Tab-separated table of C-alpha atoms in Angstrom:
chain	number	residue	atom	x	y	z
A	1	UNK	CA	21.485	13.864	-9.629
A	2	UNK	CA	18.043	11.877	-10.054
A	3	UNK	CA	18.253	9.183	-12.419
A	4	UNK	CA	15.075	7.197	-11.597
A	5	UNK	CA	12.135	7.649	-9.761
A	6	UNK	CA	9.825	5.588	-8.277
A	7	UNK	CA	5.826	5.806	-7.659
A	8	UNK	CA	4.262	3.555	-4.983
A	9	UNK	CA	0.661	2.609	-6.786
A	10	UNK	CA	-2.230	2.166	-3.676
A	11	UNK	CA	-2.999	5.728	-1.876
A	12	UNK	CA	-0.244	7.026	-3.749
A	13	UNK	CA	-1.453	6.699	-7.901
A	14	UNK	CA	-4.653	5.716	-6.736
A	15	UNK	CA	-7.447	5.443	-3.633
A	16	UNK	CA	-7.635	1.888	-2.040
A	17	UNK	CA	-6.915	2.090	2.225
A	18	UNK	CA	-10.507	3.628	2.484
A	19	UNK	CA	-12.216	0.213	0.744
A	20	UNK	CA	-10.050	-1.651	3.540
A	21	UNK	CA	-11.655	0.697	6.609
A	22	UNK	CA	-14.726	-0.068	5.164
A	23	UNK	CA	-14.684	-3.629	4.860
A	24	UNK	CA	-13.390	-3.626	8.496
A	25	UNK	CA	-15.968	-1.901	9.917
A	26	UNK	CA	-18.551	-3.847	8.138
A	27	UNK	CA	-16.331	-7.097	9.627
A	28	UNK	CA	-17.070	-5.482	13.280
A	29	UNK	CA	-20.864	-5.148	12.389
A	30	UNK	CA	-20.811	-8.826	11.214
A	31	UNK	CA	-19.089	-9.774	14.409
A	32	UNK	CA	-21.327	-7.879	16.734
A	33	UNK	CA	-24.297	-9.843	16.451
A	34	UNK	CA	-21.992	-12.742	18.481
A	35	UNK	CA	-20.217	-10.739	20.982
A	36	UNK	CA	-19.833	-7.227	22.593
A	37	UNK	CA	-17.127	-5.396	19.949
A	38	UNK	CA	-15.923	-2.825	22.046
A	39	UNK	CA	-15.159	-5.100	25.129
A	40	UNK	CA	-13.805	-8.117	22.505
A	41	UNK	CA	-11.162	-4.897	20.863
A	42	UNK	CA	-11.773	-6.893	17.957
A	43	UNK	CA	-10.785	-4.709	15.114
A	44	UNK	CA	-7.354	-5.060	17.781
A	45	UNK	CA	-7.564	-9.033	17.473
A	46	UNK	CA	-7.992	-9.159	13.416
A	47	UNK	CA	-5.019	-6.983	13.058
A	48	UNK	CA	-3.299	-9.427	15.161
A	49	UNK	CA	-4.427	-12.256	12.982
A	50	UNK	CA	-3.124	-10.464	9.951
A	51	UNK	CA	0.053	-9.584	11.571
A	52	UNK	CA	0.248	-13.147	12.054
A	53	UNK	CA	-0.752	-14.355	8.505
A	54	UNK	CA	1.446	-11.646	6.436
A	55	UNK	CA	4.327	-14.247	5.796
A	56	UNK	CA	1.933	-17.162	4.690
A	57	UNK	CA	-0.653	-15.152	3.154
A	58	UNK	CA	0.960	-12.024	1.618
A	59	UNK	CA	-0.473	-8.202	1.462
A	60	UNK	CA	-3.839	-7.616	-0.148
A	61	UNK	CA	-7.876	-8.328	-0.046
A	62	UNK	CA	-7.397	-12.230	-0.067
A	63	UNK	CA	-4.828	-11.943	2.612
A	64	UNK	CA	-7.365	-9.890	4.564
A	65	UNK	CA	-10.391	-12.125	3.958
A	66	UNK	CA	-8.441	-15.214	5.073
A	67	UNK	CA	-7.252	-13.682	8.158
A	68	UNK	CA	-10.808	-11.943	8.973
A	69	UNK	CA	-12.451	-15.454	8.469
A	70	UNK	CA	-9.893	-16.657	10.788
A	71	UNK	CA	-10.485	-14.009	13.302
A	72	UNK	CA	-14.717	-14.419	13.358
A	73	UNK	CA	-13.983	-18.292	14.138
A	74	UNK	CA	-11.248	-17.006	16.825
A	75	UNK	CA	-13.304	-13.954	18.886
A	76	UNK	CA	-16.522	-16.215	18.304
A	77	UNK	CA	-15.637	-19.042	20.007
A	78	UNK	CA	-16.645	-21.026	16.109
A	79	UNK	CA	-20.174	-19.570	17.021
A	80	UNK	CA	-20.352	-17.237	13.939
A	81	UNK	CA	-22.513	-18.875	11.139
A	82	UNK	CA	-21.792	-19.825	7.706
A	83	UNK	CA	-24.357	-16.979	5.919
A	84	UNK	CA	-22.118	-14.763	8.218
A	85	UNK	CA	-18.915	-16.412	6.834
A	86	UNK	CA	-20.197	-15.724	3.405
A	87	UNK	CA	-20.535	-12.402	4.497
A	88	UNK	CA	-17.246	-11.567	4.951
A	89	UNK	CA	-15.819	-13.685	1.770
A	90	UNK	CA	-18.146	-10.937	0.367
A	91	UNK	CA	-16.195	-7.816	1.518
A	92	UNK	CA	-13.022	-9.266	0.424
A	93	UNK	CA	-14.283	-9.847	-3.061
A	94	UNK	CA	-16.064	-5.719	-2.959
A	95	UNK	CA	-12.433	-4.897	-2.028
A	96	UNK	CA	-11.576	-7.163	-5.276
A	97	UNK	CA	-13.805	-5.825	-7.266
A	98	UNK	CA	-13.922	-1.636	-6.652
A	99	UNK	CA	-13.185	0.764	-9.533
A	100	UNK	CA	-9.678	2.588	-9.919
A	101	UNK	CA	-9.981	5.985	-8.755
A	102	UNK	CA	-6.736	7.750	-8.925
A	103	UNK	CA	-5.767	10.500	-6.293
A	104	UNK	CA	-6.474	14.370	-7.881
A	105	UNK	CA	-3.607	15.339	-9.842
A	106	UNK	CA	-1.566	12.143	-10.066
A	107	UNK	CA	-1.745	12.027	-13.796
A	108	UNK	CA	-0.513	15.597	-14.793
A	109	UNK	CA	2.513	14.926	-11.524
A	110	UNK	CA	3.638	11.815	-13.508
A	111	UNK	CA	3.411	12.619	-16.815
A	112	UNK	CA	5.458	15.822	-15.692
A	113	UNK	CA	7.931	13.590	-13.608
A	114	UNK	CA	7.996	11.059	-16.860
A	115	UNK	CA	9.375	13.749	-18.706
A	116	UNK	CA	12.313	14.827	-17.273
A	117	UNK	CA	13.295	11.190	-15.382
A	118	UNK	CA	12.766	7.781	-16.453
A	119	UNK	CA	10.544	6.026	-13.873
A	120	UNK	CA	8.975	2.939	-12.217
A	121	UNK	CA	6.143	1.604	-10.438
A	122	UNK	CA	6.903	-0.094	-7.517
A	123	UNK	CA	4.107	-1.886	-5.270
A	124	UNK	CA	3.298	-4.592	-3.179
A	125	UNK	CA	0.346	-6.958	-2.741
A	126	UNK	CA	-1.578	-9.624	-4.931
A	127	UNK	CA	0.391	-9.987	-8.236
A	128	UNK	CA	-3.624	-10.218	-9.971
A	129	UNK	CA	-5.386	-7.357	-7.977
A	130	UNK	CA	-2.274	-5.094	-8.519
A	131	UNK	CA	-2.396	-6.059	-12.007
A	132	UNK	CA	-5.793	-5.198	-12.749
A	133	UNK	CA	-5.629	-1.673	-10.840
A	134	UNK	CA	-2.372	-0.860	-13.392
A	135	UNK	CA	-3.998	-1.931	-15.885
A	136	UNK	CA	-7.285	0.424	-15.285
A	137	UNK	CA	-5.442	3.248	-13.945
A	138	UNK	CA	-4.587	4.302	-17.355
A	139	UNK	CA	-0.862	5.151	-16.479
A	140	UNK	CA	1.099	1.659	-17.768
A	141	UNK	CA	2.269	3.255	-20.734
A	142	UNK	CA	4.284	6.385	-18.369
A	143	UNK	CA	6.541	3.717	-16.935
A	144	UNK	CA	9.393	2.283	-17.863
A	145	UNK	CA	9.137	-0.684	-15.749
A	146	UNK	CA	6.420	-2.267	-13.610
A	147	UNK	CA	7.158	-4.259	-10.597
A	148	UNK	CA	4.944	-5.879	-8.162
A	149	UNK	CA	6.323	-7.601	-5.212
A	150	UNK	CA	5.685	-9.214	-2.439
A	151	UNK	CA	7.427	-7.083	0.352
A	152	UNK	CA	9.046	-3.122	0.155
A	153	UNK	CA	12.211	-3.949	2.045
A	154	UNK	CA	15.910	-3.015	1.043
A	155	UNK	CA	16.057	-6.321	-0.842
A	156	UNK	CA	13.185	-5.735	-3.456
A	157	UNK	CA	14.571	-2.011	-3.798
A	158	UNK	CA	18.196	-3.178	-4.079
A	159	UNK	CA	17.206	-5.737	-7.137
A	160	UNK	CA	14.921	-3.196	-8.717
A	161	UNK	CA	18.045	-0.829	-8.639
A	162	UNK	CA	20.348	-3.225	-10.103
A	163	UNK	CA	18.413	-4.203	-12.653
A	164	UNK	CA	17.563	-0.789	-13.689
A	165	UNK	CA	22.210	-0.506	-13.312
A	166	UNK	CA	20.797	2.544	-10.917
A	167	UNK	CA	23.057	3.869	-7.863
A	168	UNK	CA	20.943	4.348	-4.691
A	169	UNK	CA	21.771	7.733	-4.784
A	170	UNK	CA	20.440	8.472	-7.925
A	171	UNK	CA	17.262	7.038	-6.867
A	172	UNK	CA	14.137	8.705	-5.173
A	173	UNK	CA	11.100	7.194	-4.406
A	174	UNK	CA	7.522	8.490	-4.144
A	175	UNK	CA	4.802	6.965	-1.394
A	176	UNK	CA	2.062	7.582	0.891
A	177	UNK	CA	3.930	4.711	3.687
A	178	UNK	CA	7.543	6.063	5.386
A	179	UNK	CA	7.577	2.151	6.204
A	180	UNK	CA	7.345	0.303	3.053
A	181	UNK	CA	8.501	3.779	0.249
A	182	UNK	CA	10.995	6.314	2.189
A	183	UNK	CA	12.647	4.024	4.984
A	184	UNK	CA	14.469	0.940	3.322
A	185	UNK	CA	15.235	3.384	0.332
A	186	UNK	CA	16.928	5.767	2.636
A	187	UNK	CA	18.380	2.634	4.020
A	188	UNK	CA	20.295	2.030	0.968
A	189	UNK	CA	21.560	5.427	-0.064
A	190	UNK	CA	18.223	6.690	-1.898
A	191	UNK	CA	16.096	9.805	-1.420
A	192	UNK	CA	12.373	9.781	-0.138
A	193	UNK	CA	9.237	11.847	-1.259
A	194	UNK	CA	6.740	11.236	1.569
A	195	UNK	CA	3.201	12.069	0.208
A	196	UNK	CA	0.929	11.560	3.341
A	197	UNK	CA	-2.548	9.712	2.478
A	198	UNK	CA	-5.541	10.967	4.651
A	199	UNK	CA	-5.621	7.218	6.369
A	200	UNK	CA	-3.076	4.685	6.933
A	201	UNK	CA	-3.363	1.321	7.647
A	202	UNK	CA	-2.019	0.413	11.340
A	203	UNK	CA	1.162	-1.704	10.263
A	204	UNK	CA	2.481	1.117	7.725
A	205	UNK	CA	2.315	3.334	11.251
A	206	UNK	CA	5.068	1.634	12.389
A	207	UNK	CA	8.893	2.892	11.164
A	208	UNK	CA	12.076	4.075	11.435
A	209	UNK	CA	12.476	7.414	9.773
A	210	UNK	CA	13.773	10.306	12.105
A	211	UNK	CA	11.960	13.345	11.596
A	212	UNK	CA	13.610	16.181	9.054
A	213	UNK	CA	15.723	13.877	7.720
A	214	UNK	CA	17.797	15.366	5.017
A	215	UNK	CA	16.979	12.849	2.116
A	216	UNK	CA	13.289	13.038	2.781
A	217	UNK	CA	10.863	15.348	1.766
A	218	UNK	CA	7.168	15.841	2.389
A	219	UNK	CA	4.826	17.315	-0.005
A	220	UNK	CA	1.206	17.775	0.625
A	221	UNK	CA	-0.115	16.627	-2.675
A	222	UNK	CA	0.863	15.181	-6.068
A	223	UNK	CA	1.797	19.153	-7.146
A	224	UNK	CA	4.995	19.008	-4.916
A	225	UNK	CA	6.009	16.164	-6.136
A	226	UNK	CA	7.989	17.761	-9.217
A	227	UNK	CA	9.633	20.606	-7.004
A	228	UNK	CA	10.761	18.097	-4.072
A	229	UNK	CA	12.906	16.197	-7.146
A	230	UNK	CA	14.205	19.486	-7.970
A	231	UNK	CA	15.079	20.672	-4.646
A	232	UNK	CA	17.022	16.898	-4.301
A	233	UNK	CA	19.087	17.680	-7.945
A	234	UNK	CA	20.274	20.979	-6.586
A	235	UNK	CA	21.167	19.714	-3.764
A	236	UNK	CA	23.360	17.197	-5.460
């Protein structure tokens, strides 16, 4: 039976991948005035850089300024100027700085989840900007604990569980990523409710999770979200 569940926050509680599209494409537009985008790939090349940079600099708007900074010196040749620098320490801080919009129907799935299961936020990214968006989302009070770390591996998950003195099989988790929610939970024993945001960053593309696997379930919108738990407690 379901003990605990947990709720990934970005694209999941709330909207955020589409600020990051945006403040790439305005980084290609920035770009462009040096060098010919499509021939450069470079929206390829600053994924590369942040590849790169996730172990130094962490998940998150500074991690993507940094790196995007990094890649206008790189694909420039150190031709790009400093207004056009500014520029792009500008995006990061719009990403920063944008209003908490949470996904239709999140509020009414969680308080219904809340009130059958004890749950938990888990997500990952800068401890401050994560902060803030739980703070403004308006849904602190529904959890019973609130953790923000650095990476969504088995580790994090495994700590989270035994700190909660959960078994991984009484666990499910709810996220928009089969990378960083379903796959190290089903890794460890746990169940996964795969709620598919309408864009995805490139390096959550990339996982592990065989298709109609029997401890995942994919729902269409936060609405399913009640019935997949129930469907995973019968089937316990």
């Amino acid at each position: 039976m379901i003990e605990l569940v947990g709720f990934d926050g970005d694209d999941t509680l709330w909207h955020s991948e589409g600020y990051y599209q945006h403040a790439g494409a305005e980084f290609e537009r920035i770009v462009s005035a040096y060098i010919d985008v499509a021939d450069a790939s470079v929206r390829a090349r600053l994924h590369a850089v942040e590849r790169r940079n996730l172990v130094l600099f962490g998940y998150g708007a500074k991690g993507m300024t940094l790196s995007m900074i990094e890649a206008a010196i790189e694909v420039t040749a150190g031709r790009i100027a400093s207004r056009d620098i500014h520029r792009i320490v500008e995006l990061g801080r719009a990403i920063l700085d944008h209003p908490v919009e949470l996904l239709d129907g999140i509020r009414a799935a969680v308080e219904d989840v809340a009130s059958r299961h004890c749950i938990v936020l888990v997500t990952k990214g800068d401890l401050f900007h994560q902060e803030r968006k739980v703070e403004q989302s308006g849904l602190a009070d529904l959890f019973h604990r609130i953790e923000i770390v650095s990476e969504k591996d088995e580790r994090s998950y495994a700590r989270v569980l035994a700190e909660c003195a959960v078994a991984a099989p009484a666990f499910a988790m709810v996220g928009n990523s089969l990378r960083s929610d379903i796959e190290p939970v089903i890794g460890l024993g746990g169940y996964g409710i795969h709620m598919p945001y309408h864009v995805t960053w490139e390096h959550e593309l990339q996982h592990g999770v065989e298709s109609g696997h029997p401890r995942v379930a994919t729902v269409d919108g936060p609405a399913g979200i009640a019935a997949a738990l129930a469907a995973f407690d019968r089937r316990g």
